[in-house]
Coordinates of C-alpha atoms and ligand atoms in Angstrom, one line a residue:
M89 CA 24.2 126.0 -48.0
G90 CA 21.5 123.0 -49.6
S91 CA 23.2 119.8 -50.2
M92 CA 24.1 118.4 -53.6
P93 CA 21.9 115.7 -54.7
A94 CA 23.6 112.6 -54.7
P95 CA 24.8 111.5 -58.1
L96 CA 22.9 109.2 -60.0
R97 CA 23.9 106.0 -61.9
S98 CA 22.5 107.2 -64.9
D99 CA 25.1 110.0 -64.7
A100 CA 27.7 108.0 -66.2
W101 CA 25.3 107.9 -69.0
Y102 CA 24.4 111.5 -69.2
A103 CA 26.4 113.7 -67.1
G104 CA 29.4 115.6 -68.7
Q105 CA 29.3 117.4 -72.6
D106 CA 31.7 115.0 -74.2
R107 CA 30.7 112.9 -77.2
N108 CA 29.2 109.9 -75.2
S109 CA 26.8 111.9 -73.2
Y110 CA 25.9 113.5 -76.5
I111 CA 25.2 110.4 -77.9
H112 CA 23.3 108.8 -75.0
R113 CA 21.4 112.2 -74.7
A114 CA 20.5 112.5 -78.5
W115 CA 19.6 109.2 -79.0
M116 CA 17.4 109.2 -76.1
R117 CA 15.6 112.7 -77.0
R118 CA 13.1 112.0 -79.1
G119 CA 10.9 114.7 -77.4
A120 CA 12.0 114.4 -73.9
P121 CA 13.1 117.9 -72.5
D122 CA 16.5 118.7 -71.9
S123 CA 15.5 118.1 -67.7
A124 CA 15.0 114.5 -68.6
F125 CA 18.5 114.4 -68.1
D126 CA 19.7 116.8 -65.9
G127 CA 19.7 115.1 -62.6
K128 CA 16.5 113.5 -62.6
P129 CA 16.3 109.5 -61.4
Q130 CA 15.6 107.4 -65.0
I131 CA 12.9 105.0 -63.5
A132 CA 12.6 101.5 -65.9
I133 CA 8.8 100.1 -65.7
A134 CA 10.0 96.2 -66.1
N135 CA 6.6 95.4 -67.7
T136 CA 5.4 91.6 -68.4
A137 CA 2.7 93.0 -70.5
S138 CA 2.3 90.9 -73.2
D139 CA -0.8 89.1 -75.2
L140 CA 0.3 85.8 -74.9
T141 CA 0.5 86.1 -71.0
P142 CA -3.2 86.7 -70.6
C143 CA -3.3 87.6 -66.7
N144 CA -0.7 90.3 -67.6
M145 CA -2.5 91.8 -70.9
H146 CA -3.8 94.7 -68.6
L147 CA -0.6 95.9 -67.5
N148 CA 0.1 98.7 -69.5
E149 CA -2.6 100.4 -68.2
I150 CA -0.6 100.0 -64.7
A151 CA 2.1 100.9 -66.3
R152 CA 0.7 104.2 -67.7
S153 CA -0.3 105.2 -63.7
V154 CA 3.3 104.0 -62.8
S155 CA 4.6 106.6 -65.2
D156 CA 2.7 109.1 -64.8
G157 CA 3.8 109.0 -60.8
I158 CA 7.5 108.7 -61.7
W159 CA 6.7 112.2 -63.8
A160 CA 5.1 113.8 -61.0
A161 CA 7.7 112.9 -58.4
G162 CA 10.6 114.1 -60.7
G163 CA 11.8 111.4 -62.4
V164 CA 11.9 110.2 -65.8
P165 CA 9.4 107.0 -66.8
L166 CA 11.1 104.3 -69.3
N167 CA 8.8 101.4 -70.9
L168 CA 10.8 98.1 -70.5
P169 CA 9.3 94.8 -72.1
V170 CA 10.7 91.7 -70.3
V171 CA 10.1 88.4 -71.1
S172 CA 6.9 87.3 -69.8
L173 CA 5.3 84.0 -69.3
G174 CA 1.9 83.0 -69.8
E175 CA 1.2 80.0 -67.5
T176 CA -1.8 78.2 -69.6
Q177 CA 0.1 79.1 -72.8
V178 CA 3.7 78.2 -73.4
R179 CA 4.8 74.5 -73.2
P180 CA 6.0 72.4 -71.7
T181 CA 6.0 74.5 -68.7
A182 CA 6.5 77.9 -67.6
M183 CA 8.7 77.1 -65.4
L184 CA 11.4 76.3 -67.6
W185 CA 12.1 80.2 -68.6
R186 CA 11.6 81.8 -64.9
N187 CA 15.3 81.8 -65.1
M188 CA 15.7 83.0 -68.4
A189 CA 13.4 85.2 -67.4
A190 CA 15.5 86.5 -64.5
M191 CA 18.7 86.8 -66.5
A192 CA 16.9 89.0 -69.3
I193 CA 16.0 91.0 -66.4
E194 CA 18.9 91.2 -64.6
E195 CA 21.3 92.1 -67.6
M196 CA 19.0 94.7 -69.3
V197 CA 18.3 96.5 -66.1
R198 CA 22.2 96.4 -65.6
A199 CA 23.3 97.2 -69.3
N200 CA 20.9 100.4 -69.5
P201 CA 20.9 104.0 -67.9
I202 CA 18.3 103.1 -65.1
D203 CA 18.5 104.4 -61.4
G204 CA 15.8 102.1 -60.6
V205 CA 12.7 99.7 -61.6
V206 CA 9.0 99.3 -61.2
L207 CA 8.2 95.6 -61.7
L208 CA 4.7 94.6 -63.2
G209 CA 3.9 91.0 -62.7
G210 CA 0.8 89.0 -62.3
C211 CA 1.0 85.3 -63.6
D212 CA 2.5 83.0 -61.6
K213 CA 6.3 83.1 -63.0
T214 CA 6.6 86.7 -63.3
I215 CA 6.9 88.1 -60.1
P216 CA 9.2 85.4 -58.9
S217 CA 11.1 86.3 -62.4
L218 CA 11.1 90.0 -61.8
L219 CA 12.2 89.7 -57.9
M220 CA 14.9 87.1 -58.6
G221 CA 16.6 89.6 -61.5
A222 CA 15.8 92.7 -59.3
A223 CA 17.7 90.9 -56.7
S224 CA 20.9 90.1 -58.2
V225 CA 21.4 93.7 -59.5
D226 CA 20.1 95.2 -56.2
L227 CA 19.0 98.7 -57.4
P228 CA 16.0 100.3 -56.0
A229 CA 13.0 98.3 -57.2
L230 CA 9.5 97.7 -56.0
V231 CA 6.6 95.5 -57.5
V232 CA 3.1 96.2 -58.6
P233 CA 1.0 93.2 -59.0
G234 CA -1.7 93.5 -61.5
G235 CA -4.4 91.6 -59.5
P236 CA -6.6 89.0 -59.4
M237 CA -9.6 88.6 -62.0
L238 CA -13.1 89.1 -60.4
T239 CA -15.4 86.2 -59.5
G240 CA -17.4 84.6 -62.3
T241 CA -20.1 82.4 -61.7
F242 CA -21.6 79.9 -63.9
R243 CA -25.5 78.9 -63.4
G244 CA -25.5 80.8 -59.9
V245 CA -22.0 78.9 -58.5
P246 CA -18.8 80.8 -58.6
L247 CA -16.2 79.2 -60.5
G248 CA -12.5 79.5 -59.2
C249 CA -9.6 79.6 -61.7
G250 CA -7.9 76.7 -62.0
T251 CA -9.5 74.8 -58.9
D252 CA -12.9 74.5 -60.5
V253 CA -11.0 73.4 -63.8
W254 CA -9.3 70.3 -61.7
R255 CA -12.7 69.9 -59.9
L256 CA -15.0 69.5 -62.8
S257 CA -13.1 67.8 -65.1
E258 CA -12.5 65.2 -62.5
E259 CA -16.5 65.0 -62.5
V260 CA -16.4 64.7 -66.0
R261 CA -13.9 61.8 -65.7
A262 CA -16.0 60.2 -63.2
G263 CA -19.1 60.7 -65.0
T264 CA -21.1 62.9 -63.0
L265 CA -21.0 65.9 -65.1
S266 CA -21.6 66.0 -69.1
N267 CA -18.7 67.4 -71.1
R268 CA -20.9 69.8 -72.4
D269 CA -22.1 71.6 -69.3
F270 CA -18.0 71.4 -68.7
Q271 CA -17.6 73.5 -71.7
A272 CA -20.1 75.9 -71.0
S273 CA -18.5 76.9 -67.7
Q274 CA -15.5 78.1 -70.2
S275 CA -16.4 81.8 -70.6
A276 CA -18.2 82.5 -67.2
M277 CA -14.5 81.3 -65.2
I278 CA -12.4 84.0 -66.8
R279 CA -14.8 86.9 -66.3
S280 CA -12.4 90.0 -66.4
K281 CA -8.8 91.0 -66.6
G282 CA -6.1 89.8 -64.2
H283 CA -4.9 86.5 -62.9
C284 CA -6.1 83.4 -61.4
N285 CA -8.4 84.7 -58.3
T286 CA -7.9 81.4 -56.3
M287 CA -5.0 81.4 -54.1
G288 CA -2.9 79.8 -56.4
T289 CA 0.7 80.7 -57.2
A290 CA 0.0 84.5 -58.9
S291 CA -2.5 85.4 -55.7
T292 CA 0.3 83.8 -53.4
M293 CA 3.4 85.4 -54.9
G294 CA 1.7 88.8 -55.3
L295 CA 0.9 89.0 -51.5
L296 CA 4.0 87.3 -50.5
A297 CA 5.9 90.7 -52.5
E298 CA 4.1 92.6 -50.0
V299 CA 4.8 90.7 -47.0
L300 CA 8.6 90.7 -48.0
G301 CA 8.5 94.3 -48.1
T302 CA 8.4 95.0 -52.1
T303 CA 5.4 96.5 -52.5
L304 CA 3.8 99.5 -51.4
P305 CA 1.7 98.3 -48.6
G306 CA -2.2 97.7 -49.4
T307 CA -1.4 97.0 -53.4
A308 CA -1.2 93.4 -53.3
G309 CA -5.0 91.7 -53.7
L310 CA -6.6 94.6 -55.3
P311 CA -8.6 93.2 -58.2
A312 CA -7.0 93.6 -61.3
P313 CA -10.1 96.1 -62.8
D314 CA -10.6 97.8 -59.3
S315 CA -9.0 101.6 -59.6
R316 CA -8.1 102.0 -56.6
L317 CA -5.4 99.8 -58.0
L318 CA -4.3 102.4 -60.7
A319 CA -4.3 104.8 -57.8
Q320 CA -1.3 102.6 -55.9
A321 CA 0.1 102.2 -59.0
H322 CA 0.7 105.6 -59.2
E323 CA 2.2 106.4 -55.7
S324 CA 4.1 103.4 -56.5
G325 CA 6.0 105.8 -59.5
R326 CA 6.4 108.3 -57.2
L327 CA 7.8 106.0 -54.8
A328 CA 10.4 104.6 -56.8
V329 CA 11.8 108.1 -57.6
E330 CA 12.2 108.5 -53.6
M331 CA 13.8 105.0 -53.1
V332 CA 16.1 106.3 -56.0
R333 CA 16.9 109.4 -54.1
E334 CA 17.2 107.4 -50.4
G335 CA 19.4 105.0 -51.8
R336 CA 16.9 102.2 -51.1
R337 CA 17.8 98.7 -52.5
P338 CA 16.3 95.3 -52.4
S339 CA 19.2 93.9 -50.2
Q340 CA 18.0 96.1 -47.4
I341 CA 14.6 95.3 -47.8
I342 CA 14.7 91.3 -48.1
T343 CA 16.1 89.9 -45.3
K344 CA 16.2 87.1 -43.2
A345 CA 13.1 88.8 -41.1
S346 CA 11.2 89.1 -44.5
F347 CA 11.7 85.9 -45.5
H348 CA 10.3 84.6 -42.1
N349 CA 7.4 87.0 -42.7
A350 CA 6.5 85.1 -45.9
I351 CA 6.9 81.8 -45.1
V352 CA 4.4 82.6 -42.1
A353 CA 2.0 84.7 -44.2
L354 CA 2.3 81.4 -46.6
G355 CA 0.6 79.0 -44.1
A356 CA -1.9 81.8 -42.9
L357 CA -3.1 82.6 -46.3
G358 CA -3.0 78.8 -47.4
G359 CA -0.8 79.8 -50.4
S360 CA 0.3 77.9 -53.3
T361 CA 3.6 75.1 -52.5
N362 CA 5.0 76.8 -55.9
A363 CA 6.0 80.0 -53.3
V364 CA 8.7 77.5 -51.7
V365 CA 11.0 77.2 -54.7
H366 CA 10.3 81.2 -55.5
L367 CA 11.3 82.3 -52.3
L368 CA 14.3 79.9 -52.1
A369 CA 15.4 80.9 -55.6
I370 CA 14.9 84.8 -54.5
A371 CA 16.7 84.2 -51.2
G372 CA 19.8 82.1 -53.0
R373 CA 20.2 85.9 -55.4
L374 CA 20.3 88.1 -52.1
G375 CA 22.8 85.5 -50.3
V376 CA 20.3 85.1 -47.5
P377 CA 20.8 82.0 -46.6
L378 CA 17.3 79.9 -46.3
T379 CA 16.7 76.3 -46.3
L380 CA 13.5 73.9 -46.1
D381 CA 14.3 73.5 -42.5
D382 CA 14.1 77.3 -42.1
I383 CA 10.6 76.7 -44.1
D384 CA 9.6 73.7 -42.0
R385 CA 10.3 75.8 -38.8
A386 CA 8.9 79.1 -39.7
G387 CA 5.8 77.3 -41.1
H388 CA 5.3 75.1 -37.9
G389 CA 2.1 75.9 -36.0
I390 CA 0.8 78.3 -38.5
P391 CA -3.1 78.6 -38.4
L392 CA -4.9 78.5 -41.6
L393 CA -7.2 81.8 -41.4
V394 CA -8.5 82.4 -45.1
D395 CA -11.1 80.2 -46.7
L396 CA -10.2 80.6 -50.0
Q397 CA -9.8 78.0 -53.1
P398 CA -8.3 75.5 -53.4
A399 CA -7.9 74.9 -49.8
G400 CA -11.4 77.0 -48.8
R401 CA -14.6 78.0 -50.5
H402 CA -13.5 81.6 -51.4
L403 CA -12.0 83.6 -54.3
M404 CA -9.6 86.8 -54.0
E405 CA -12.2 89.0 -54.7
D406 CA -14.0 87.8 -51.3
F407 CA -10.4 88.2 -49.9
H408 CA -10.1 91.8 -50.8
R409 CA -13.9 92.7 -49.5
A410 CA -12.7 90.8 -46.2
G411 CA -10.1 92.9 -45.0
G412 CA -7.2 91.4 -47.2
L413 CA -3.9 91.2 -46.7
A414 CA -3.1 93.1 -44.0
A415 CA -6.0 91.8 -41.8
V416 CA -4.6 88.3 -42.0
L417 CA -1.2 90.1 -40.9
R418 CA -2.4 91.4 -38.1
E419 CA -4.2 88.1 -36.6
I420 CA -0.8 86.6 -36.8
S421 CA 1.2 89.4 -36.0
D422 CA 2.9 87.9 -32.8
L423 CA 4.2 85.6 -35.4
L424 CA 5.8 88.0 -37.4
D425 CA 8.8 90.1 -37.5
L426 CA 7.1 93.7 -37.5
D427 CA 10.1 95.4 -38.0
A428 CA 11.1 94.1 -41.3
L429 CA 11.7 97.5 -43.6
T430 CA 9.2 97.8 -46.8
V431 CA 10.0 99.7 -49.8
T432 CA 8.7 102.8 -48.3
G433 CA 11.3 102.8 -45.4
R434 CA 8.9 102.2 -43.0
P435 CA 8.1 98.7 -41.3
L436 CA 5.6 96.3 -42.1
G437 CA 4.3 96.4 -38.6
E438 CA 3.3 100.2 -39.1
Y439 CA 0.7 99.1 -42.0
L440 CA -1.1 96.6 -39.7
E441 CA -2.7 98.7 -36.9
D442 CA -6.0 99.5 -38.9
A443 CA -6.4 96.5 -40.0
T444 CA -9.6 94.9 -39.6
I445 CA -11.6 91.5 -40.8
H446 CA -14.7 92.8 -42.6
D447 CA -16.2 89.5 -43.4
P448 CA -15.4 86.2 -40.8
D449 CA -16.5 83.9 -43.2
V450 CA -13.8 84.2 -45.8
I451 CA -10.6 85.6 -43.2
R452 CA -10.9 83.5 -40.0
P453 CA -10.0 85.2 -36.6
R454 CA -7.1 83.5 -35.4
T455 CA -9.5 82.2 -32.3
L456 CA -11.4 80.3 -35.3
P457 CA -8.9 78.9 -37.7
M458 CA -9.6 76.7 -40.4
M459 CA -6.9 74.5 -39.3
A460 CA -4.5 75.0 -36.7
D461 CA -1.0 73.8 -38.4
A462 CA -1.2 74.6 -41.8
G463 CA 2.1 75.7 -42.9
I464 CA 3.8 73.9 -45.5
A465 CA 5.3 70.5 -44.2
V466 CA 9.1 69.4 -45.1
L467 CA 9.2 65.8 -45.2
R468 CA 12.8 63.8 -45.1
G469 CA 13.4 60.1 -44.9
D470 CA 14.3 57.9 -47.5
L471 CA 12.7 58.9 -50.5
A472 CA 13.4 62.4 -50.1
P473 CA 16.6 62.5 -48.0
D474 CA 17.1 66.2 -49.3
G475 CA 13.6 67.1 -48.3
A476 CA 10.1 67.0 -49.9
I477 CA 6.9 69.1 -49.4
I478 CA 3.4 68.6 -48.7
K479 CA 0.7 71.1 -47.8
P480 CA -1.4 70.0 -45.4
A481 CA -4.4 72.7 -45.6
A482 CA -4.7 71.0 -49.1
A483 CA -4.8 67.2 -47.8
T484 CA -7.5 65.0 -46.5
P485 CA -6.6 64.7 -42.8
E486 CA -6.8 61.0 -42.8
L487 CA -4.4 60.7 -45.8
L488 CA -1.5 62.7 -43.8
Q489 CA -0.4 59.5 -41.7
H490 CA -0.9 56.9 -44.2
R491 CA 0.4 53.5 -45.3
G492 CA 0.1 52.3 -48.9
R493 CA 1.4 50.0 -51.5
A494 CA 3.1 52.0 -54.4
V495 CA 2.1 51.9 -58.1
V496 CA 4.7 53.6 -59.7
F497 CA 4.8 55.8 -62.9
D498 CA 7.8 56.2 -65.0
S499 CA 7.0 59.5 -66.9
V500 CA 4.0 61.5 -67.5
E501 CA 3.7 59.6 -70.7
D502 CA 3.4 56.3 -68.6
L503 CA 1.1 58.1 -66.7
H504 CA -1.3 59.3 -69.1
H505 CA -0.5 55.4 -71.0
R506 CA -2.2 53.2 -67.8
I507 CA -3.9 55.8 -65.0
D508 CA -7.1 54.7 -66.6
N509 CA -6.7 51.1 -67.5
P510 CA -9.3 49.2 -65.6
D511 CA -6.2 46.3 -64.9
L512 CA -4.0 48.7 -63.4
D513 CA -3.3 47.1 -60.1
V514 CA -4.7 49.9 -58.0
D515 CA -7.1 50.6 -54.8
A516 CA -8.0 53.4 -52.8
D517 CA -5.0 53.2 -50.3
S518 CA -2.0 52.8 -52.9
V519 CA 0.1 55.3 -53.2
L520 CA 0.7 57.2 -56.6
V521 CA 4.4 57.8 -57.5
L522 CA 5.6 59.9 -60.6
R523 CA 9.0 60.3 -61.0
G524 CA 11.1 61.6 -63.8
C525 CA 9.6 65.0 -63.1
G526 CA 12.3 66.8 -61.6
P527 CA 13.9 70.2 -62.9
K528 CA 16.2 68.1 -64.6
G529 CA 13.9 65.0 -65.3
Y530 CA 11.5 66.8 -67.2
P531 CA 12.9 70.1 -67.9
G532 CA 11.0 72.6 -65.7
M533 CA 9.7 70.7 -62.9
P534 CA 6.0 70.9 -64.4
E535 CA 3.3 70.6 -62.2
V536 CA 2.1 67.6 -62.9
A537 CA 2.6 66.3 -58.9
N538 CA -1.2 65.9 -58.4
L539 CA -1.5 63.3 -60.7
P540 CA -5.5 62.2 -61.8
L541 CA -6.8 59.5 -60.1
P542 CA -7.5 56.5 -61.5
R543 CA -10.7 56.3 -63.5
K544 CA -12.2 53.3 -62.0
L545 CA -11.4 54.8 -58.4
L546 CA -13.4 57.8 -59.0
Q547 CA -16.2 56.0 -60.3
Q548 CA -16.4 54.4 -56.7
G549 CA -16.2 57.7 -55.4
V550 CA -12.9 58.3 -54.4
R551 CA -11.5 61.7 -54.6
D552 CA -8.0 61.7 -53.0
M553 CA -5.1 59.3 -53.0
V554 CA -1.7 59.6 -51.2
R555 CA 0.5 61.0 -54.2
V556 CA 4.3 61.2 -54.5
C557 CA 6.1 63.3 -57.2
D558 CA 9.5 65.0 -57.5
G559 CA 7.2 67.9 -59.7
R560 CA 5.3 70.6 -58.7
M561 CA 1.5 71.0 -58.2
S562 CA -0.3 73.8 -59.7
G563 CA -1.0 76.2 -56.9
T564 CA -4.9 76.0 -57.7
A565 CA -4.8 72.3 -56.9
Y566 CA -5.4 70.5 -54.0
G567 CA -4.8 66.6 -52.7
T568 CA -2.9 64.7 -50.5
V569 CA 0.3 65.3 -52.5
V570 CA 4.1 65.1 -51.9
L571 CA 5.8 67.5 -54.3
H572 CA 9.3 68.6 -54.6
V573 CA 11.1 65.3 -53.6
A574 CA 15.1 65.6 -53.7
P575 CA 17.0 64.5 -55.1
E576 CA 15.0 64.0 -58.2
G577 CA 14.6 60.9 -60.0
A578 CA 17.0 62.0 -62.5
A579 CA 19.8 62.7 -60.3
G580 CA 19.6 59.2 -58.8
G581 CA 17.4 60.3 -56.3
P582 CA 15.9 57.2 -54.1
L583 CA 12.5 58.0 -55.9
S584 CA 14.2 56.2 -58.7
K585 CA 14.6 52.9 -57.0
V586 CA 10.8 52.5 -56.1
R587 CA 9.2 49.5 -57.4
D588 CA 5.2 48.5 -58.0
G589 CA 4.2 47.1 -54.4
D590 CA 6.8 48.8 -52.3
P591 CA 5.0 50.1 -48.9
I592 CA 5.0 53.7 -48.5
V593 CA 4.9 55.7 -45.7
P594 CA 4.6 59.3 -45.5
T595 CA 3.5 61.3 -42.6
S596 CA 3.0 65.0 -42.5
R597 CA 4.3 65.7 -39.1
P598 CA 6.6 64.9 -38.0
G599 CA 7.5 65.1 -41.4
G600 CA 9.0 61.6 -42.7
I601 CA 8.5 59.7 -46.3
D602 CA 9.9 56.0 -45.9
V603 CA 9.6 53.1 -48.1
D604 CA 9.1 50.2 -45.3
L605 CA 11.8 48.0 -46.6
P606 CA 15.3 46.9 -45.5
A607 CA 17.9 50.0 -46.1
A608 CA 20.6 47.7 -47.6
E609 CA 18.3 46.1 -50.2
F610 CA 16.3 49.4 -51.1
A611 CA 20.0 50.8 -51.4
A612 CA 21.3 48.1 -53.6
R613 CA 18.7 48.8 -56.0
E614 CA 19.5 50.8 -59.5
P615 CA 17.4 53.3 -60.8
A616 CA 14.3 52.0 -63.0
P617 CA 15.6 51.8 -66.7
A618 CA 12.3 52.8 -67.8
M619 CA 12.4 55.8 -66.0
V620 CA 16.2 56.8 -67.3
A621 CA 14.9 56.0 -71.0
A622 CA 11.8 58.6 -70.5
L623 CA 14.4 61.4 -69.4
A624 CA 15.0 64.5 -71.3
R625 CA 18.5 64.6 -73.0
P626 CA 18.5 68.2 -75.2
T627 CA 21.1 68.6 -77.0
R628 CA 20.8 72.7 -77.9
G629 CA 19.7 76.1 -76.8
W630 CA 18.0 77.3 -73.1
E631 CA 17.0 73.6 -72.6
K632 CA 20.0 72.2 -72.6
L633 CA 21.7 75.0 -70.7
Y634 CA 19.2 74.7 -68.0
V635 CA 19.5 70.8 -67.9
D636 CA 23.4 70.8 -67.3
T637 CA 23.1 73.7 -64.6
V638 CA 20.0 73.9 -62.9
R639 CA 19.9 72.9 -58.8
G640 CA 17.3 70.9 -57.3
A641 CA 14.4 72.2 -56.1
E642 CA 15.2 72.2 -52.4
T643 CA 17.7 75.3 -53.6
G644 CA 14.7 77.0 -55.7
A645 CA 15.6 75.0 -59.0
D646 CA 18.1 78.0 -59.9
L647 CA 20.8 78.0 -62.5
D648 CA 23.9 77.3 -60.5
F649 CA 25.9 80.1 -62.1
L650 CA 22.9 82.7 -61.7
I651 CA 22.7 82.2 -57.5
G652 CA 23.7 85.4 -56.1
G653 CA 24.1 88.8 -58.2
S654 CA 26.6 91.0 -60.0
G655 CA 24.9 94.4 -58.5
D656 CA 24.5 97.3 -60.9
R657 CA 27.9 98.1 -62.2
V658 CA 29.1 97.4 -65.8
P659 CA 32.3 96.0 -65.8
R660 CA 33.8 97.0 -69.2
D661 CA 32.3 100.0 -70.8
S662 CA 33.3 100.2 -74.5
H663 CA 31.9 103.8 -74.5
Ligands
FES284 FE1 -2.2 83.3 -64.7 FE2 -3.1 81.4 -63.5 S1 -3.0 81.2 -65.4 S2 -2.2 83.0 -62.9

């Protein structure tokens, strides 16, 4: 006698012959065969395709391949458009809605007759929000990253999305590039479908989704136009059905071991600092204890092996050609937990055995790293008792041990107003401080920490300075930037008390960020009135809910009531 198939969650909607199952089946029929409701896994395709998320515009094409794979494996595909966030388009910052998107995904997956879900993301916040929402529901789920765009060239020179915008715009401000030439580079930069092609946040989170075990191995990093991505998408659809049949859930896959692997990989890839808040937030949804100290510990002594912008020269198309993620992971396999499971049910280590570096100019062998110790460093000290981070790979080595006097800006507006003033009392050794930009102070914690350098210093040839901020930095940006300072200024953190001229001492390892003043004198100061006056005070809507409930960057900037999960059960059912 064969064993009976395990009951499906969607049976609660479709099984039986009563009025309610009649309603559920009848309204979903629309051409679907009877067999669609006959014990077939119902797989949602949580799709962040949107014309206003240009990096994800092509996801409907990928969804069709996923859908074919689901049908082929005996499941039923169901397109589920979800909140999508276009990093370059939404204001004030896409991060303001990461948690809202995650909440909407969680609620819609739980509310519907769904047994498993394929998560289609790409642009910066989309994969984090999808993973956070899926983790809180804990139904079988896997990610298909939309992939990076192809390399564009301008006058024979490759252009990296984001990183070269920062670089070229600084050249314009320095007077070494005409604005006409700058504008002319636009259409060359964005050459194809896909997300930014540097090792920015989108590339980083796509790759880390795979390191966490949540993609079909070999998918992340495939360029968006590459037909092999569609083949992987088809196979991912098939795999989603298998995961439902075998009951393989995110809580079994995304464990402390997989976070360890993600942190190690982040260092070797030279990935985005934004990954820190996203990993902390995903861990929070799963109840995995992950802290900044874990990130510092696991990220310590990790060699940078990838020569990609913003830390290096090449772009994601080169990365894939050079061997991709598996080649990097194989080089650092002794630092990884190779037994960590993936969505296939097989351990990560199994997928690295045949990996090879095809171009050591792009992916360095372990013996010739770009930098010996490149993981995210966590700083603590007078200015950041709850922690701050720095990305040594994107910094100027001489500035990693630096002492300079503070030049303080109380808001982004204050910064824009004064940074290019010829009378600003600043020199190349100064430490630029920007505050009021944490999750509560400037809701969403915008990417402003790599504040622009004063024009008069740019014109003198200065290209990097120490900068300190409670906000975030674009994953495509570079510079000696101490960011995510916690507690943030708006929460009364010490950053709110710094004054112009205070001696600031950031050192990357061992990590400290101090103000060299008598402790009692500094502690007795009040937060700067100009910063307090500039803080956001929303009175309604999502922004108010966000400011009232958001936690600090050091725990992932999630809303306090969204941490953890509610599982897949619908608590009260009116049917
Ligand atoms: Fe979408 Fe960069 S703007 S990934």
